mmCIF file of C-alpha atoms and ligand atoms in Angstrom:
data_model
loop_
_atom_site.group_PDB
_atom_site.id
_atom_site.type_symbol
_atom_site.label_atom_id
_atom_site.label_comp_id
_atom_site.label_asym_id
_atom_site.label_seq_id
_atom_site.Cartn_x
_atom_site.Cartn_y
_atom_site.Cartn_z
ATOM 1 C CA UNK P 1 27.452 -9.230 67.775
ATOM 2 C CA UNK P 2 25.310 -10.423 64.881
ATOM 3 C CA UNK P 3 21.379 -10.558 65.368
ATOM 4 C CA UNK P 4 19.797 -13.622 65.359
ATOM 5 C CA UNK P 5 17.231 -15.031 62.713
ATOM 6 C CA UNK P 6 14.771 -18.232 63.125
ATOM 7 C CA UNK P 7 12.814 -19.817 60.055
ATOM 8 C CA UNK P 8 11.632 -23.269 60.275
ATOM 9 C CA UNK P 9 9.981 -25.767 57.687
ATOM 10 C CA UNK P 10 7.657 -28.510 57.961
ATOM 11 C CA UNK P 11 9.176 -31.892 56.798
ATOM 12 C CA UNK P 12 6.050 -32.373 54.173
ATOM 13 C CA UNK P 13 7.009 -34.181 50.886
ATOM 14 C CA UNK P 14 9.809 -33.298 48.326
ATOM 15 C CA UNK P 15 10.581 -29.607 48.265
ATOM 16 C CA UNK P 16 9.364 -27.325 44.993
ATOM 17 C CA UNK P 17 10.776 -24.249 43.033
ATOM 18 C CA UNK P 18 8.096 -22.418 45.013
ATOM 19 C CA UNK P 19 9.520 -23.212 48.307
ATOM 20 C CA UNK P 20 12.936 -22.753 47.115
ATOM 21 C CA UNK P 21 12.328 -19.406 45.641
ATOM 22 C CA UNK P 22 9.576 -18.185 48.257
ATOM 23 C CA UNK P 23 12.005 -19.224 51.278
ATOM 24 C CA UNK P 24 14.899 -21.255 51.446
ATOM 25 C CA UNK P 25 17.185 -19.238 48.805
ATOM 26 C CA UNK P 26 16.543 -16.332 51.263
ATOM 27 C CA UNK P 27 17.489 -18.716 54.291
ATOM 28 C CA UNK P 28 20.638 -19.376 52.204
ATOM 29 C CA UNK P 29 21.446 -15.850 51.633
ATOM 30 C CA UNK P 30 20.560 -14.783 55.367
ATOM 31 C CA UNK P 31 23.758 -16.750 56.664
ATOM 32 C CA UNK P 32 25.924 -14.223 54.979
ATOM 33 C CA UNK P 33 24.524 -11.521 57.607
ATOM 34 C CA UNK P 34 23.120 -13.431 60.564
ATOM 35 C CA UNK P 35 23.340 -15.627 63.232
ATOM 36 C CA UNK P 36 20.866 -18.311 61.828
ATOM 37 C CA UNK P 37 18.975 -20.942 63.237
ATOM 38 C CA UNK P 38 16.951 -23.370 60.738
ATOM 39 C CA UNK P 39 14.484 -25.925 62.030
ATOM 40 C CA UNK P 40 12.567 -28.920 60.557
ATOM 41 C CA UNK P 41 9.638 -28.865 62.706
ATOM 42 C CA UNK P 42 8.410 -32.281 62.846
ATOM 43 C CA UNK P 43 5.941 -31.544 66.003
ATOM 44 C CA UNK P 44 4.228 -29.097 63.840
ATOM 45 C CA UNK P 45 3.308 -32.122 61.171
ATOM 46 C CA UNK P 46 1.693 -33.973 63.704
ATOM 47 C CA UNK P 47 -1.170 -31.257 64.215
ATOM 48 C CA UNK P 48 -2.587 -32.568 60.923
ATOM 49 C CA UNK P 49 -3.071 -36.489 59.886
ATOM 50 C CA UNK P 50 0.067 -38.123 59.328
ATOM 51 C CA UNK P 51 1.914 -41.584 58.576
ATOM 52 C CA UNK P 52 4.775 -41.949 61.471
ATOM 53 C CA UNK P 53 7.030 -43.821 59.058
ATOM 54 C CA UNK P 54 6.680 -41.018 56.390
ATOM 55 C CA UNK P 55 7.245 -38.328 59.128
ATOM 56 C CA UNK P 56 10.623 -39.714 60.098
ATOM 57 C CA UNK P 57 11.775 -40.369 56.437
ATOM 58 C CA UNK P 58 10.507 -36.936 55.427
ATOM 59 C CA UNK P 59 12.391 -35.130 58.420
ATOM 60 C CA UNK P 60 15.676 -36.781 57.423
ATOM 61 C CA UNK P 61 14.946 -35.898 53.575
ATOM 62 C CA UNK P 62 14.244 -32.561 54.401
ATOM 63 C CA UNK P 63 17.500 -31.962 56.431
ATOM 64 C CA UNK P 64 19.462 -33.558 53.155
ATOM 65 C CA UNK P 65 17.275 -31.156 50.742
ATOM 66 C CA UNK P 66 18.208 -28.172 52.876
ATOM 67 C CA UNK P 67 21.858 -29.388 53.022
ATOM 68 C CA UNK P 68 21.819 -29.578 49.500
ATOM 69 C CA UNK P 69 20.062 -26.163 48.754
ATOM 70 C CA UNK P 70 23.129 -24.395 50.633
ATOM 71 C CA UNK P 71 22.175 -24.177 54.348
ATOM 72 C CA UNK P 72 25.697 -24.511 56.069
ATOM 73 C CA UNK P 73 25.961 -26.365 59.480
ATOM 74 C CA UNK P 74 29.263 -24.713 59.969
ATOM 75 C CA UNK P 75 28.003 -21.323 59.828
ATOM 76 C CA UNK P 76 24.243 -22.014 60.794
ATOM 77 C CA UNK P 77 22.507 -24.185 63.144
ATOM 78 C CA UNK P 78 20.264 -26.764 61.334
ATOM 79 C CA UNK P 79 18.038 -28.772 64.041
ATOM 80 C CA UNK P 80 15.304 -31.275 64.089
ATOM 81 C CA UNK P 81 12.374 -29.792 66.369
ATOM 82 C CA UNK P 82 11.644 -32.702 68.660
ATOM 83 C CA UNK P 83 15.263 -33.392 69.271
ATOM 84 C CA UNK P 84 15.221 -29.992 71.367
ATOM 85 C CA UNK P 85 12.849 -30.749 73.905
ATOM 86 C CA UNK P 86 12.984 -27.138 75.434
ATOM 87 C CA UNK P 87 10.533 -26.260 72.656
ATOM 88 C CA UNK P 88 8.016 -28.267 74.245
ATOM 89 C CA UNK P 89 8.661 -27.549 77.450
ATOM 90 C CA UNK P 90 8.410 -23.821 76.707
ATOM 91 C CA UNK P 91 5.244 -24.701 74.715
ATOM 92 C CA UNK P 92 3.771 -25.631 77.910
ATOM 93 C CA UNK P 93 4.648 -22.566 79.781
ATOM 94 C CA UNK P 94 3.383 -20.504 77.065
ATOM 95 C CA UNK P 95 0.222 -22.034 76.897
ATOM 96 C CA UNK P 96 -0.241 -20.684 80.299
ATOM 97 C CA UNK P 97 0.143 -17.281 79.150
ATOM 98 C CA UNK P 98 -1.688 -17.700 76.021
ATOM 99 C CA UNK P 99 -5.530 -16.863 75.916
ATOM 100 C CA UNK P 100 -8.009 -19.046 74.452
ATOM 101 C CA UNK P 101 -9.829 -15.790 72.754
ATOM 102 C CA UNK P 102 -6.347 -14.880 70.974
ATOM 103 C CA UNK P 103 -5.698 -18.430 69.501
ATOM 104 C CA UNK P 104 -9.529 -18.726 68.213
ATOM 105 C CA UNK P 105 -8.649 -15.918 66.392
ATOM 106 C CA UNK P 106 -6.029 -17.481 64.342
ATOM 107 C CA UNK P 107 -6.718 -17.477 60.755
ATOM 108 C CA UNK P 108 -4.943 -20.628 59.955
ATOM 109 C CA UNK P 109 -6.540 -22.561 62.765
ATOM 110 C CA UNK P 110 -9.754 -21.718 61.279
ATOM 111 C CA UNK P 111 -8.720 -22.604 57.840
ATOM 112 C CA UNK P 112 -6.943 -25.900 58.565
ATOM 113 C CA UNK P 113 -9.801 -26.872 61.089
ATOM 114 C CA UNK P 114 -12.648 -26.063 58.233
ATOM 115 C CA UNK P 115 -10.483 -28.193 55.825
ATOM 116 C CA UNK P 116 -10.141 -31.132 58.321
ATOM 117 C CA UNK P 117 -13.898 -31.034 59.302
ATOM 118 C CA UNK P 118 -14.996 -31.035 55.399
ATOM 119 C CA UNK P 119 -12.791 -34.070 54.913
ATOM 120 C CA UNK P 120 -13.345 -37.596 56.067
ATOM 121 C CA UNK P 121 -11.447 -37.733 59.398
ATOM 122 C CA UNK P 122 -13.145 -34.888 61.227
ATOM 123 C CA UNK P 123 -10.446 -34.757 64.196
ATOM 124 C CA UNK P 124 -9.326 -31.434 64.831
ATOM 125 C CA UNK P 125 -6.761 -31.706 67.388
ATOM 126 C CA UNK P 126 -5.831 -29.560 70.297
ATOM 127 C CA UNK P 127 -2.295 -29.659 68.811
ATOM 128 C CA UNK P 128 -3.583 -27.851 65.827
ATOM 129 C CA UNK P 129 -5.399 -25.182 68.162
ATOM 130 C CA UNK P 130 -2.172 -24.683 70.000
ATOM 131 C CA UNK P 131 0.299 -24.924 67.116
ATOM 132 C CA UNK P 132 0.911 -21.125 67.127
ATOM 133 C CA UNK P 133 1.954 -21.168 70.651
ATOM 134 C CA UNK P 134 4.523 -23.753 69.826
ATOM 135 C CA UNK P 135 5.332 -21.853 67.147
ATOM 136 C CA UNK P 136 6.289 -18.755 69.391
ATOM 137 C CA UNK P 137 8.452 -21.389 71.410
ATOM 138 C CA UNK P 138 10.219 -22.205 68.483
ATOM 139 C CA UNK P 139 10.852 -18.700 68.126
ATOM 140 C CA UNK P 140 11.744 -17.423 71.712
ATOM 141 C CA UNK P 141 13.547 -20.451 73.066
ATOM 142 C CA UNK P 142 16.394 -18.773 71.110
ATOM 143 C CA UNK P 143 15.405 -15.034 71.625
ATOM 144 C CA UNK P 144 15.358 -14.600 68.057
ATOM 145 C CA UNK P 145 15.589 -11.367 66.690
ATOM 146 C CA UNK P 146 14.217 -11.687 63.466
ATOM 147 C CA UNK P 147 11.836 -14.210 61.496
ATOM 148 C CA UNK P 148 11.800 -14.145 57.978
ATOM 149 C CA UNK P 149 7.907 -14.436 57.333
ATOM 150 C CA UNK P 150 5.458 -14.322 54.417
ATOM 151 C CA UNK P 151 2.226 -12.519 55.004
ATOM 152 C CA UNK P 152 0.355 -15.876 56.110
ATOM 153 C CA UNK P 153 2.488 -16.008 59.110
ATOM 154 C CA UNK P 154 2.357 -12.653 60.101
ATOM 155 C CA UNK P 155 -0.589 -13.016 62.427
ATOM 156 C CA UNK P 156 1.302 -16.019 64.244
ATOM 157 C CA UNK P 157 4.289 -13.850 64.821
ATOM 158 C CA UNK P 158 2.557 -11.145 66.208
ATOM 159 C CA UNK P 159 1.164 -13.738 68.570
ATOM 160 C CA UNK P 160 4.886 -14.618 69.375
ATOM 161 C CA UNK P 161 5.317 -10.835 70.423
ATOM 162 C CA UNK P 162 2.250 -10.870 72.409
ATOM 163 C CA UNK P 163 3.444 -13.794 74.498
ATOM 164 C CA UNK P 164 6.933 -12.650 74.916
ATOM 165 C CA UNK P 165 5.437 -9.093 76.401
ATOM 166 C CA UNK P 166 2.971 -10.774 78.549
ATOM 167 C CA UNK P 167 5.620 -13.191 79.893
ATOM 168 C CA UNK P 168 7.953 -10.382 80.412
ATOM 169 C CA UNK P 169 5.214 -8.139 82.043
ATOM 170 C CA UNK P 170 4.264 -11.374 84.278
ATOM 171 C CA UNK P 171 7.422 -12.711 85.396
ATOM 172 C CA UNK P 172 10.337 -10.163 84.348
ATOM 173 C CA UNK P 173 12.347 -9.610 81.410
ATOM 174 C CA UNK P 174 13.305 -12.435 79.440
ATOM 175 C CA UNK P 175 12.345 -12.254 75.815
ATOM 176 C CA UNK P 176 13.173 -9.925 73.040
ATOM 177 C CA UNK P 177 10.193 -9.031 70.750
ATOM 178 C CA UNK P 178 10.857 -10.804 67.468
ATOM 179 C CA UNK P 179 10.560 -8.738 64.490
ATOM 180 C CA UNK P 180 9.296 -9.630 60.983
ATOM 181 C CA UNK P 181 12.030 -9.863 58.280
ATOM 182 C CA UNK P 182 10.580 -9.095 55.130
ATOM 183 C CA UNK P 183 12.336 -9.777 51.706
ATOM 184 C CA UNK P 184 11.102 -9.490 48.382
ATOM 185 C CA UNK P 185 10.182 -13.020 47.265
ATOM 186 C CA UNK P 186 8.499 -14.411 44.418
ATOM 187 C CA UNK P 187 5.156 -16.096 44.689
ATOM 188 C CA UNK P 188 5.597 -19.184 42.219
ATOM 189 C CA UNK P 189 1.950 -20.102 40.636
ATOM 190 C CA UNK P 190 1.422 -23.606 39.439
ATOM 191 C CA UNK P 191 2.411 -24.150 35.790
ATOM 192 C CA UNK P 192 -0.735 -26.157 35.122
ATOM 193 C CA UNK P 193 -3.063 -23.492 36.681
ATOM 194 C CA UNK P 194 -1.009 -20.067 37.180
ATOM 195 C CA UNK P 195 -4.257 -18.723 39.110
ATOM 196 C CA UNK P 196 -3.163 -20.950 41.879
ATOM 197 C CA UNK P 197 0.022 -20.763 44.075
ATOM 198 C CA UNK P 198 2.286 -23.830 43.437
ATOM 199 C CA UNK P 199 1.511 -26.227 45.997
ATOM 200 C CA UNK P 200 1.746 -30.015 46.693
ATOM 201 C CA UNK P 201 -1.938 -30.158 47.739
ATOM 202 C CA UNK P 202 -2.675 -29.341 43.869
ATOM 203 C CA UNK P 203 -1.310 -32.694 42.484
ATOM 204 C CA UNK P 204 1.862 -33.529 40.648
ATOM 205 C CA UNK P 205 1.214 -31.663 37.433
ATOM 206 C CA UNK P 206 1.039 -28.579 39.268
ATOM 207 C CA UNK P 207 4.372 -28.614 40.821
ATOM 208 C CA UNK P 208 7.810 -28.716 39.636
ATOM 209 C CA UNK P 209 10.130 -30.336 42.317
ATOM 210 C CA UNK P 210 13.566 -28.684 43.078
ATOM 211 C CA UNK P 211 15.036 -32.037 42.683
ATOM 212 C CA UNK P 212 12.953 -33.166 39.731
ATOM 213 C CA UNK P 213 14.618 -34.946 36.773
ATOM 214 C CA UNK P 214 15.303 -32.906 33.846
ATOM 215 C CA UNK P 215 13.066 -34.845 31.171
ATOM 216 C CA UNK P 216 9.893 -34.285 33.550
ATOM 217 C CA UNK P 217 10.908 -30.619 34.538
ATOM 218 C CA UNK P 218 11.411 -29.682 30.629
ATOM 219 C CA UNK P 219 7.708 -31.598 29.919
ATOM 220 C CA UNK P 220 6.047 -29.346 32.563
ATOM 221 C CA UNK P 221 7.609 -26.276 31.471
ATOM 222 C CA UNK P 222 6.645 -27.228 27.583
ATOM 223 C CA UNK P 223 2.961 -27.871 28.917
ATOM 224 C CA UNK P 224 2.808 -24.879 30.867
ATOM 225 C CA UNK P 225 -0.406 -23.029 30.519
ATOM 226 C CA UNK P 226 0.272 -19.200 29.059
ATOM 227 C CA UNK P 227 -3.423 -18.242 28.161
ATOM 228 C CA UNK P 228 -5.854 -18.974 30.557
ATOM 229 C CA UNK P 229 -8.783 -18.175 28.312
ATOM 230 C CA UNK P 230 -10.046 -14.934 30.116
ATOM 231 C CA UNK P 231 -9.974 -11.829 28.892
ATOM 232 C CA UNK P 232 -7.493 -9.825 30.287
ATOM 233 C CA UNK P 233 -6.775 -6.843 28.098
ATOM 234 C CA UNK P 234 -3.571 -4.827 27.883
ATOM 235 C CA UNK P 235 -2.598 -7.217 31.259
ATOM 236 C CA UNK P 236 -0.019 -10.209 30.787
ATOM 237 C CA UNK P 237 -1.482 -13.334 31.494
ATOM 238 C CA UNK P 238 -0.820 -14.879 34.967
ATOM 239 C CA UNK P 239 0.982 -18.031 33.000
ATOM 240 C CA UNK P 240 3.255 -15.764 30.873
ATOM 241 C CA UNK P 241 3.866 -13.583 34.357
ATOM 242 C CA UNK P 242 4.768 -16.620 36.018
ATOM 243 C CA UNK P 243 7.169 -17.672 33.501
ATOM 244 C CA UNK P 244 8.743 -14.138 33.612
ATOM 245 C CA UNK P 245 9.118 -14.350 37.405
ATOM 246 C CA UNK P 246 10.773 -17.373 37.550
ATOM 247 C CA UNK P 247 13.610 -16.325 34.824
ATOM 248 C CA UNK P 248 13.919 -13.132 37.367
ATOM 249 C CA UNK P 249 13.862 -15.929 40.187
ATOM 250 C CA UNK P 250 16.561 -17.687 38.225
ATOM 251 C CA UNK P 251 18.882 -14.644 37.946
ATOM 252 C CA UNK P 252 18.646 -14.744 34.352
ATOM 253 C CA UNK P 253 18.191 -10.778 33.986
ATOM 254 C CA UNK P 254 19.738 -10.192 30.246
ATOM 255 C CA UNK P 255 17.302 -12.978 28.950
ATOM 256 C CA UNK P 256 14.327 -11.495 30.883
ATOM 257 C CA UNK P 257 14.925 -7.908 29.334
ATOM 258 C CA UNK P 258 15.137 -9.437 25.994
ATOM 259 C CA UNK P 259 12.094 -11.438 26.132
ATOM 260 C CA UNK P 260 10.088 -8.513 27.822
ATOM 261 C CA UNK P 261 11.231 -6.222 24.853
ATOM 262 C CA UNK P 262 9.625 -8.996 22.454
ATOM 263 C CA UNK P 263 6.657 -9.243 24.691
ATOM 264 C CA UNK P 264 6.346 -5.383 24.587
ATOM 265 C CA UNK P 265 6.594 -5.314 20.845
ATOM 266 C CA UNK P 266 3.945 -7.986 20.485
ATOM 267 C CA UNK P 267 6.555 -10.435 18.933
ATOM 268 C CA UNK P 268 7.070 -12.964 21.847
ATOM 269 C CA UNK P 269 6.594 -16.703 21.230
ATOM 270 C CA UNK P 270 5.942 -18.598 24.053
ATOM 271 C CA UNK P 271 8.176 -21.683 22.508
ATOM 272 C CA UNK P 272 11.307 -19.953 23.201
ATOM 273 C CA UNK P 273 10.104 -18.284 26.350
ATOM 274 C CA UNK P 274 9.497 -21.661 27.970
ATOM 275 C CA UNK P 275 12.669 -23.130 26.298
ATOM 276 C CA UNK P 276 14.519 -20.429 28.281
ATOM 277 C CA UNK P 277 12.717 -20.851 31.353
ATOM 278 C CA UNK P 278 13.444 -24.746 31.248
ATOM 279 C CA UNK P 279 17.175 -24.381 30.504
ATOM 280 C CA UNK P 280 17.447 -21.848 33.305
ATOM 281 C CA UNK P 281 15.790 -24.235 35.939
ATOM 282 C CA UNK P 282 17.620 -27.119 34.639
ATOM 283 C CA UNK P 283 20.855 -25.308 35.059
ATOM 284 C CA UNK P 284 19.815 -24.282 38.639
ATOM 285 C CA UNK P 285 18.430 -27.920 39.842
ATOM 286 C CA UNK P 286 21.619 -29.693 38.185
ATOM 287 C CA UNK P 287 23.587 -28.714 41.090
ATOM 288 C CA UNK P 288 21.099 -29.573 43.769
ATOM 289 C CA UNK P 289 20.325 -32.906 42.255
ATOM 290 C CA UNK P 290 24.038 -33.869 42.347
ATOM 291 C CA UNK P 291 24.606 -32.427 46.250
ATOM 292 C CA UNK P 292 21.574 -34.374 47.445
ATOM 293 C CA UNK P 293 22.614 -37.578 45.643
ATOM 294 C CA UNK P 294 26.163 -37.286 47.370
ATOM 295 C CA UNK P 295 24.456 -36.902 50.796
ATOM 296 C CA UNK P 296 22.127 -39.842 50.258
ATOM 297 C CA UNK P 297 24.989 -41.690 49.739
ATOM 298 C CA UNK P 298 25.697 -41.657 53.770
ATOM 299 C CA UNK P 299 22.278 -41.071 55.499
ATOM 300 C CA UNK P 300 23.911 -42.085 58.763
ATOM 301 C CA UNK P 301 26.430 -38.973 58.556
ATOM 302 C CA UNK P 302 23.599 -36.618 58.027
ATOM 303 C CA UNK P 303 21.595 -38.163 61.087
ATOM 304 C CA UNK P 304 24.854 -37.534 62.944
ATOM 305 C CA UNK P 305 25.341 -33.979 61.738
ATOM 306 C CA UNK P 306 21.695 -33.140 62.556
ATOM 307 C CA UNK P 307 22.155 -34.897 65.920
ATOM 308 C CA UNK P 308 25.512 -32.541 66.511
ATOM 309 C CA UNK P 309 23.516 -29.374 65.180
ATOM 310 C CA UNK P 310 20.370 -30.009 67.389
ATOM 311 C CA UNK P 311 22.705 -30.566 70.107
ATOM 312 C CA UNK P 312 24.055 -27.056 69.639
ATOM 313 C CA UNK P 313 20.748 -25.895 69.302
ATOM 314 C CA UNK P 314 19.728 -27.319 72.907
ATOM 315 C CA UNK P 315 22.847 -25.841 74.672
ATOM 316 C CA UNK P 316 21.215 -22.322 73.927
ATOM 317 C CA UNK P 317 17.786 -23.286 74.337
ATOM 318 C CA UNK P 318 18.783 -24.773 77.857
ATOM 319 C CA UNK P 319 20.088 -21.472 78.789
ATOM 320 C CA UNK P 320 16.679 -19.874 78.366
ATOM 321 C CA UNK P 321 14.712 -22.682 80.118
ATOM 322 C CA UNK P 322 16.990 -22.160 82.927
ATOM 323 C CA UNK P 323 15.988 -18.574 83.173
ATOM 324 C CA UNK P 324 12.170 -19.183 82.289
ATOM 325 C CA UNK P 325 12.074 -22.056 85.248
ATOM 326 C CA UNK P 326 13.771 -19.586 87.825
ATOM 327 C CA UNK P 327 11.228 -16.699 86.743
ATOM 328 C CA UNK P 328 8.330 -18.812 86.832
ATOM 329 C CA UNK P 329 8.697 -20.649 90.083
ATOM 330 C CA UNK P 330 9.833 -23.998 88.796
ATOM 331 C CA UNK P 331 13.074 -25.902 90.190
ATOM 332 C CA UNK P 332 15.972 -25.239 87.713
ATOM 333 C CA UNK P 333 17.241 -28.700 86.555
HETATM 334 P P1 LIG L 401 4.764 -25.157 52.971
HETATM 335 O O1 LIG L 401 5.363 -26.202 52.970
HETATM 336 O O2 LIG L 401 3.551 -24.962 52.155
HETATM 337 O O3 LIG L 401 4.665 -24.332 54.380
HETATM 338 O O4 LIG L 401 6.046 -23.732 52.264
HETATM 339 C C1 LIG L 401 7.302 -23.667 53.022
HETATM 340 C C2 LIG L 401 7.819 -22.273 52.363
HETATM 341 O O5 LIG L 401 7.626 -22.212 51.360
HETATM 342 C C3 LIG L 401 6.554 -21.151 53.190
HETATM 343 O O6 LIG L 401 7.662 -20.072 53.824
HETATM 344 C C4 LIG L 401 5.856 -20.713 52.116
HETATM 345 O O7 LIG L 401 5.897 -19.503 52.052
HETATM 346 C C5 LIG L 401 6.748 -20.877 50.931
HETATM 347 N N1 LIG L 401 6.044 -21.578 49.856
HETATM 348 C C6 LIG L 401 5.324 -22.385 49.691
HETATM 349 N N2 LIG L 401 4.805 -22.352 48.446
HETATM 350 C C7 LIG L 401 5.376 -21.355 47.600
HETATM 351 C C8 LIG L 401 4.820 -20.840 46.556
HETATM 352 N N3 LIG L 401 4.134 -21.225 45.198
HETATM 353 N N4 LIG L 401 5.408 -19.904 46.005
HETATM 354 C C9 LIG L 401 6.292 -18.974 47.148
HETATM 355 N N5 LIG L 401 6.523 -19.448 48.312
HETATM 356 C C10 LIG L 401 5.905 -20.269 48.572
#
């Protein structure tokens, strides 16, 4: 029996190379070894201000992009969170075994609520506060064994374990304690400001889209900041380190070794380094762009595929909810 892996992504704007190298590439690889469920978590996107029309379009686009990257619905389940209502049902049950105090300690809530309070809207929803409880439901509704996480999500996963343990203690054995699955993934920095993590929120010039057309991709790499002007002594500057890390992420090991030797000998020229990085990224993204274009020809077919896959997710989630209803004193449907 393969162990179960669960991982989710919010349907934000187009995927960038940071998302790919930092998360999705690993999702694709995990399919060989695990029983994988991947979710596009549209309900989580509602916790911050958003546009309903965009949410719907972004959800479909994210599903298309995941398929284009190599998530294989024959081997894995690719679901949309709101199409599996058991997530929200379990969320309610878990809300009742989660304390206000432990939610108040979540650093992501503190960061995001401060961010909201300092912007014009100022409305901090209860949904944002209980976001990690829904996340626990996402994981535990499938009784996932492993969750690939970055450092920023470790606290939420620990909460999921606490919820599982508390539920089991209070009502009877039902949930495993999901464990983090750490994989070495690169942190991709902005090309325009390599001291910051590549993120959409920094603005377009900071981000290289995974489906970006060749011309603008090459332009962004060409303009990549190599020297930030700070005296770094013997250390490689963050911009150059980022370019090397991208080469490695693209699995261009020979080119990486050759250019690293040039660097050590003090003979590295940034122009050729950027050229090799741009070539590697173009080579990688061309296949993705072609697959995305193919899928976009028939969005109805993608929607049907997602509906079927979400239905498979639902069948599994329902089994958990049946047991939860029995254990908690609710009528079994
Ligand atoms: P986000 O939409 O920012 O929540 O990111 C979705 C996934 O991509 C998460 O697993 C992030 O850890 C990962 N990710 C986002 N930006 C980067 C980056 N610049 N480098 C590496 N991983 C990233």
